Amino acid sequence: MSLDHKRLGVRIGLTALFFFAAGGVLALLMRAELARPGMQVVSKETYNQLFTMHGSTMIYLFVTPLALAMGIYLVPLQVGATRLAGARWALAGWWLLIAGGITMWLGMFVHGGGPDVTWVGFDPLSDGVNSPGRATDLWIFGVLLATLGEIGMAGAVMATLLTRRAPGMTMRRIPPFCWTMLATVLLALFSFPVLVVLMGLLWWERQYGGIFDGPDGPIIYQHLFWFYGHPVVYVMFFPFLGAVAEVIPTFSSRRLFGYQAFGFGVLLFASLSMSVWAHHMLTIDGVAVRYFTLTSTLLAIPAGLEYLSLVGTLRGGAIRLTVPMLFALAFVVQFLIGGITGVWVGSSTLDAQQNNSYFIVAHFHYTLLLGSVFGFFAGLYYWWPKITGGFLGERLGRWHFWLFALGSNLTFFPQFLLGQDGMPRRVANYPGNAGWGTLNLISTIGSAIIAVALAVFALNAWRSLRREAEPAPADPWGGQTLEWWTSSPPPAHNFDSLPPVRSHTPLLDLREKAPA
Amino acid sequence: MSRAIHSGWFWTGVWAMMLFAHTAYMGAFAGEIDLVDVLLLGGAGIAVFMVALLAMRRGDAEPPTEAVDAGSLPTVLAAVGFAALLVGVEVGPWLLAMGAGVLVAGLAGLARELRGRA
């Protein structure tokens, strides 16, 4: 029940990682089933439940809260605040997240099996006729509670950014990570409430009908869902982009190239991401295809600005290839693959070919796992000394990195080829004569390597927390932002003193002014 | 303007304007305008704009130095009570009643906490 933002951030993060493990086990089961044609591991009904709960767990309970947890821990430290504004909202949010997660997972154990309506809960698939029983109702309440909790967390971060900045820390001097958090919480605060309302409506529809009954009902459902469902992709991306935008300058010993353009670009990116939702519906009649193709393609402009900032920072820098830097560079390369294939499926003509194929699965895993999760690990290895007061081992960290990079590319790159060849998503089986067996087997082997990589990380974290690692000083990396001014880990009140803030890199300014 | 550009409300307002802009050119590219599309995006823009106005009225005041509560049991009770109340609608009246009781206790505790700080 602590209101200390550091404890809250760690606890929300640990909760999210717990759900990551749970969702990961479901993914391994799915990959085991798909390793060979035919049904070997689970039934088709169980497979439907597995991918529903895998997607729901990863989106609602893992990546989104993890992104917000990073903001809750880091934003007050980076803006020089003594505490989180609205910490009670964040605390309530954490408990609502836990309650939502438990409720959603309880559905797996009720009579008749778990929810099988996909993480989207498509109507009429999810209505009372097609998906009777308590599992889907519990899924609905789980999603609703978790999302309400995330809104509370986002509100606290927003209030901190607007009202708790230290003297001198104007908006044009907040660190790059804070710009990405501002974009994140704007998206969360103004798109997540639509999902909360939608889940309420879906529950009502299941009990009494009359909400999505007409011929346009399912389309209205999809509009409302994707108005949440696309921005959330960026909620699950921006904080990790922000982490990478902190890691790359520090380990290149340079300021972020084009800082102002980066901040403005993130806001533009976020606003466009609010206006592309129906590109998930491009194959449906009556959708404004030209508009949503245009806005989806325009996303390449702010994305290009961010990439220019990151790559421009590397140019001419004194690069140190530490573990956080390896993860950050992998993020840059791998997210590019996810991003470019996003332009591909954002085109209405190309999407007609790829829609509902494994190409889509590969695309969004390249953005979320090979992008966001790599960005998360870049940030985690970077801020670990600040959070725990110790280091993660470099050797195990490199093993973690290379295994994770190998495993995730082996898992998801073959899925582009499978999708191109026409393998549909959300299937438990495929014909033995389709020629998809080898690529599916490679994909399954890759998923096992991911599991090994994460076990290596768990071992590394355990050894560090057992204090087998050397204690960390306040600023072990030569950081540029205020969190590196205070001790590792920081005291309850965050700072005993603050340096003058005259740019977004106050610590680098001090070092440059100090006599050699 | 030169001072405003350093404020949080200014950038929130800028973001609202971006949403309005994306809503505005929807008409040019969408052909037939779908009311749902306009309401969703334009509505979000209006909501963001209201928040920017509220933030502007409050201003970028220096952060106050105040006593920080270490923890808040009533907040936890209120959240858990609310969750139980909601899930109780599905599970049964026993959970609904328990949830309502815990929620009321939590809210009462919160009111006491916040009154104590005032």
PDB file of N, CA, C and O in Angstrom, chain A residues 104-134:
ATOM      1  N   MET A 104      -9.725 -12.137 -15.056  1.00  0.00           N
ATOM      2  CA  MET A 104      -9.589 -12.636 -16.426  1.00  0.00           C
ATOM      3  C   MET A 104      -9.135 -14.095 -16.422  1.00  0.00           C
ATOM      4  O   MET A 104      -9.669 -14.930 -17.134  1.00  0.00           O
ATOM      5  N   TRP A 105      -8.139 -14.400 -15.586  1.00  0.00           N
ATOM      6  CA  TRP A 105      -7.591 -15.762 -15.554  1.00  0.00           C
ATOM      7  C   TRP A 105      -8.527 -16.760 -14.874  1.00  0.00           C
ATOM      8  O   TRP A 105      -8.481 -17.944 -15.173  1.00  0.00           O
ATOM      9  N   LEU A 106      -9.392 -16.252 -13.961  1.00  0.00           N
ATOM     10  CA  LEU A 106     -10.382 -17.147 -13.345  1.00  0.00           C
ATOM     11  C   LEU A 106     -11.269 -17.767 -14.414  1.00  0.00           C
ATOM     12  O   LEU A 106     -11.716 -18.910 -14.285  1.00  0.00           O
ATOM     13  N   GLY A 107     -11.498 -16.991 -15.477  1.00  0.00           N
ATOM     14  CA  GLY A 107     -12.328 -17.486 -16.569  1.00  0.00           C
ATOM     15  C   GLY A 107     -11.805 -18.765 -17.186  1.00  0.00           C
ATOM     16  O   GLY A 107     -12.565 -19.548 -17.776  1.00  0.00           O
ATOM     17  N   MET A 108     -10.488 -18.991 -17.078  1.00  0.00           N
ATOM     18  CA  MET A 108      -9.882 -20.208 -17.652  1.00  0.00           C
ATOM     19  C   MET A 108     -10.331 -21.461 -16.896  1.00  0.00           C
ATOM     20  O   MET A 108     -10.185 -22.571 -17.398  1.00  0.00           O
ATOM     21  N   PHE A 109     -10.802 -21.276 -15.669  1.00  0.00           N
ATOM     22  CA  PHE A 109     -11.069 -22.443 -14.824  1.00  0.00           C
ATOM     23  C   PHE A 109     -12.548 -22.673 -14.534  1.00  0.00           C
ATOM     24  O   PHE A 109     -12.888 -23.489 -13.694  1.00  0.00           O
ATOM     25  N   VAL A 110     -13.422 -21.940 -15.213  1.00  0.00           N
ATOM     26  CA  VAL A 110     -14.845 -22.142 -14.952  1.00  0.00           C
ATOM     27  C   VAL A 110     -15.367 -23.284 -15.821  1.00  0.00           C
ATOM     28  O   VAL A 110     -14.712 -23.697 -16.790  1.00  0.00           O
ATOM     29  N   HIS A 111     -16.540 -23.768 -15.467  1.00  0.00           N
ATOM     30  CA  HIS A 111     -17.163 -24.865 -16.205  1.00  0.00           C
ATOM     31  C   HIS A 111     -17.375 -24.451 -17.662  1.00  0.00           C
ATOM     32  O   HIS A 111     -17.872 -23.367 -17.933  1.00  0.00           O
ATOM     33  N   GLY A 112     -16.972 -25.287 -18.580  1.00  0.00           N
ATOM     34  CA  GLY A 112     -17.167 -24.983 -20.002  1.00  0.00           C
ATOM     35  C   GLY A 112     -15.933 -24.415 -20.666  1.00  0.00           C
ATOM     36  O   GLY A 112     -15.955 -24.136 -21.869  1.00  0.00           O
ATOM     37  N   GLY A 113     -14.868 -24.205 -19.918  1.00  0.00           N
ATOM     38  CA  GLY A 113     -13.615 -23.740 -20.522  1.00  0.00           C
ATOM     39  C   GLY A 113     -13.479 -22.232 -20.526  1.00  0.00           C
ATOM     40  O   GLY A 113     -14.410 -21.505 -20.183  1.00  0.00           O
ATOM     41  N   GLY A 114     -12.286 -21.792 -20.920  1.00  0.00           N
ATOM     42  CA  GLY A 114     -11.948 -20.370 -20.848  1.00  0.00           C
ATOM     43  C   GLY A 114     -12.547 -19.547 -21.974  1.00  0.00           C
ATOM     44  O   GLY A 114     -13.232 -20.084 -22.854  1.00  0.00           O
ATOM     45  N   PRO A 115     -12.278 -18.229 -21.945  1.00  0.00           N
ATOM     46  CA  PRO A 115     -12.795 -17.354 -23.004  1.00  0.00           C
ATOM     47  C   PRO A 115     -12.124 -17.687 -24.337  1.00  0.00           C
ATOM     48  O   PRO A 115     -10.942 -18.001 -24.368  1.00  0.00           O
ATOM     49  N   ASP A 116     -12.897 -17.618 -25.425  1.00  0.00           N
ATOM     50  CA  ASP A 116     -12.327 -17.954 -26.738  1.00  0.00           C
ATOM     51  C   ASP A 116     -12.799 -16.947 -27.774  1.00  0.00           C
ATOM     52  O   ASP A 116     -13.234 -17.305 -28.862  1.00  0.00           O
ATOM     53  N   VAL A 117     -12.718 -15.671 -27.408  1.00  0.00           N
ATOM     54  CA  VAL A 117     -13.291 -14.624 -28.256  1.00  0.00           C
ATOM     55  C   VAL A 117     -12.214 -13.717 -28.848  1.00  0.00           C
ATOM     56  O   VAL A 117     -12.529 -12.658 -29.368  1.00  0.00           O
ATOM     57  N   THR A 118     -10.944 -14.147 -28.800  1.00  0.00           N
ATOM     58  CA  THR A 118      -9.768 -13.366 -29.206  1.00  0.00           C
ATOM     59  C   THR A 118      -9.570 -12.190 -28.244  1.00  0.00           C
ATOM     60  O   THR A 118     -10.494 -11.836 -27.510  1.00  0.00           O
ATOM     61  N   TRP A 119      -8.397 -11.578 -28.293  1.00  0.00           N
ATOM     62  CA  TRP A 119      -8.155 -10.464 -27.355  1.00  0.00           C
ATOM     63  C   TRP A 119      -9.007  -9.252 -27.714  1.00  0.00           C
ATOM     64  O   TRP A 119      -9.180  -8.342 -26.923  1.00  0.00           O
ATOM     65  N   VAL A 120      -9.604  -9.292 -28.924  1.00  0.00           N
ATOM     66  CA  VAL A 120     -10.438  -8.181 -29.380  1.00  0.00           C
ATOM     67  C   VAL A 120     -11.879  -8.348 -28.889  1.00  0.00           C
ATOM     68  O   VAL A 120     -12.593  -7.364 -28.713  1.00  0.00           O
ATOM     69  N   GLY A 121     -12.290  -9.582 -28.662  1.00  0.00           N
ATOM     70  CA  GLY A 121     -13.660  -9.843 -28.227  1.00  0.00           C
ATOM     71  C   GLY A 121     -14.677  -9.512 -29.300  1.00  0.00           C
ATOM     72  O   GLY A 121     -15.756  -8.981 -29.008  1.00  0.00           O
ATOM     73  N   PHE A 122     -14.341  -9.833 -30.553  1.00  0.00           N
ATOM     74  CA  PHE A 122     -15.222  -9.481 -31.675  1.00  0.00           C
ATOM     75  C   PHE A 122     -16.681  -9.832 -31.405  1.00  0.00           C
ATOM     76  O   PHE A 122     -16.998 -10.948 -31.034  1.00  0.00           O
ATOM     77  N   ASP A 123     -17.581  -8.874 -31.628  1.00  0.00           N
ATOM     78  CA  ASP A 123     -19.005  -9.149 -31.642  1.00  0.00           C
ATOM     79  C   ASP A 123     -19.367  -9.459 -33.098  1.00  0.00           C
ATOM     80  O   ASP A 123     -18.856  -8.787 -33.995  1.00  0.00           O
ATOM     81  N   PRO A 124     -20.145 -10.451 -33.423  1.00  0.00           N
ATOM     82  CA  PRO A 124     -21.028 -11.263 -32.585  1.00  0.00           C
ATOM     83  C   PRO A 124     -20.381 -12.541 -32.019  1.00  0.00           C
ATOM     84  O   PRO A 124     -21.070 -13.299 -31.342  1.00  0.00           O
ATOM     85  N   LEU A 125     -19.064 -12.771 -32.313  1.00  0.00           N
ATOM     86  CA  LEU A 125     -18.430 -13.970 -31.757  1.00  0.00           C
ATOM     87  C   LEU A 125     -18.548 -13.986 -30.233  1.00  0.00           C
ATOM     88  O   LEU A 125     -18.683 -15.038 -29.608  1.00  0.00           O
ATOM     89  N   SER A 126     -18.506 -12.789 -29.643  1.00  0.00           N
ATOM     90  CA  SER A 126     -18.471 -12.712 -28.178  1.00  0.00           C
ATOM     91  C   SER A 126     -19.853 -12.515 -27.560  1.00  0.00           C
ATOM     92  O   SER A 126     -19.953 -12.300 -26.356  1.00  0.00           O
ATOM     93  N   ASP A 127     -20.916 -12.565 -28.363  1.00  0.00           N
ATOM     94  CA  ASP A 127     -22.230 -12.304 -27.745  1.00  0.00           C
ATOM     95  C   ASP A 127     -22.724 -13.538 -26.975  1.00  0.00           C
ATOM     96  O   ASP A 127     -22.076 -14.591 -26.973  1.00  0.00           O
ATOM     97  N   GLY A 128     -23.844 -13.388 -26.333  1.00  0.00           N
ATOM     98  CA  GLY A 128     -24.340 -14.437 -25.439  1.00  0.00           C
ATOM     99  C   GLY A 128     -24.736 -15.724 -26.159  1.00  0.00           C
ATOM    100  O   GLY A 128     -24.762 -16.792 -25.558  1.00  0.00           O
ATOM    101  N   VAL A 129     -25.025 -15.620 -27.454  1.00  0.00           N
ATOM    102  CA  VAL A 129     -25.425 -16.810 -28.207  1.00  0.00           C
ATOM    103  C   VAL A 129     -24.191 -17.610 -28.625  1.00  0.00           C
ATOM    104  O   VAL A 129     -24.131 -18.824 -28.446  1.00  0.00           O
ATOM    105  N   ASN A 130     -23.207 -16.914 -29.169  1.00  0.00           N
ATOM    106  CA  ASN A 130     -22.029 -17.612 -29.710  1.00  0.00           C
ATOM    107  C   ASN A 130     -20.995 -17.975 -28.656  1.00  0.00           C
ATOM    108  O   ASN A 130     -20.198 -18.885 -28.870  1.00  0.00           O
ATOM    109  N   SER A 131     -20.956 -17.235 -27.581  1.00  0.00           N
ATOM    110  CA  SER A 131     -20.007 -17.541 -26.495  1.00  0.00           C
ATOM    111  C   SER A 131     -20.722 -17.511 -25.155  1.00  0.00           C
ATOM    112  O   SER A 131     -20.492 -16.620 -24.341  1.00  0.00           O
ATOM    113  N   PRO A 132     -21.617 -18.489 -24.946  1.00  0.00           N
ATOM    114  CA  PRO A 132     -22.333 -18.480 -23.665  1.00  0.00           C
ATOM    115  C   PRO A 132     -21.389 -18.866 -22.528  1.00  0.00           C
ATOM    116  O   PRO A 132     -20.288 -19.351 -22.763  1.00  0.00           O
ATOM    117  N   GLY A 133     -21.836 -18.626 -21.319  1.00  0.00           N
ATOM    118  CA  GLY A 133     -21.037 -19.054 -20.170  1.00  0.00           C
ATOM    119  C   GLY A 133     -20.307 -17.899 -19.510  1.00  0.00           C
ATOM    120  O   GLY A 133     -20.228 -16.792 -20.045  1.00  0.00           O
ATOM    121  N   ARG A 134     -19.778 -18.235 -18.336  1.00  0.00           N
ATOM    122  CA  ARG A 134     -19.191 -17.196 -17.488  1.00  0.00           C
ATOM    123  C   ARG A 134     -17.807 -16.743 -17.937  1.00  0.00           C
ATOM    124  O   ARG A 134     -17.352 -15.664 -17.575  1.00  0.00           O
TER     125      ARG A 134
END
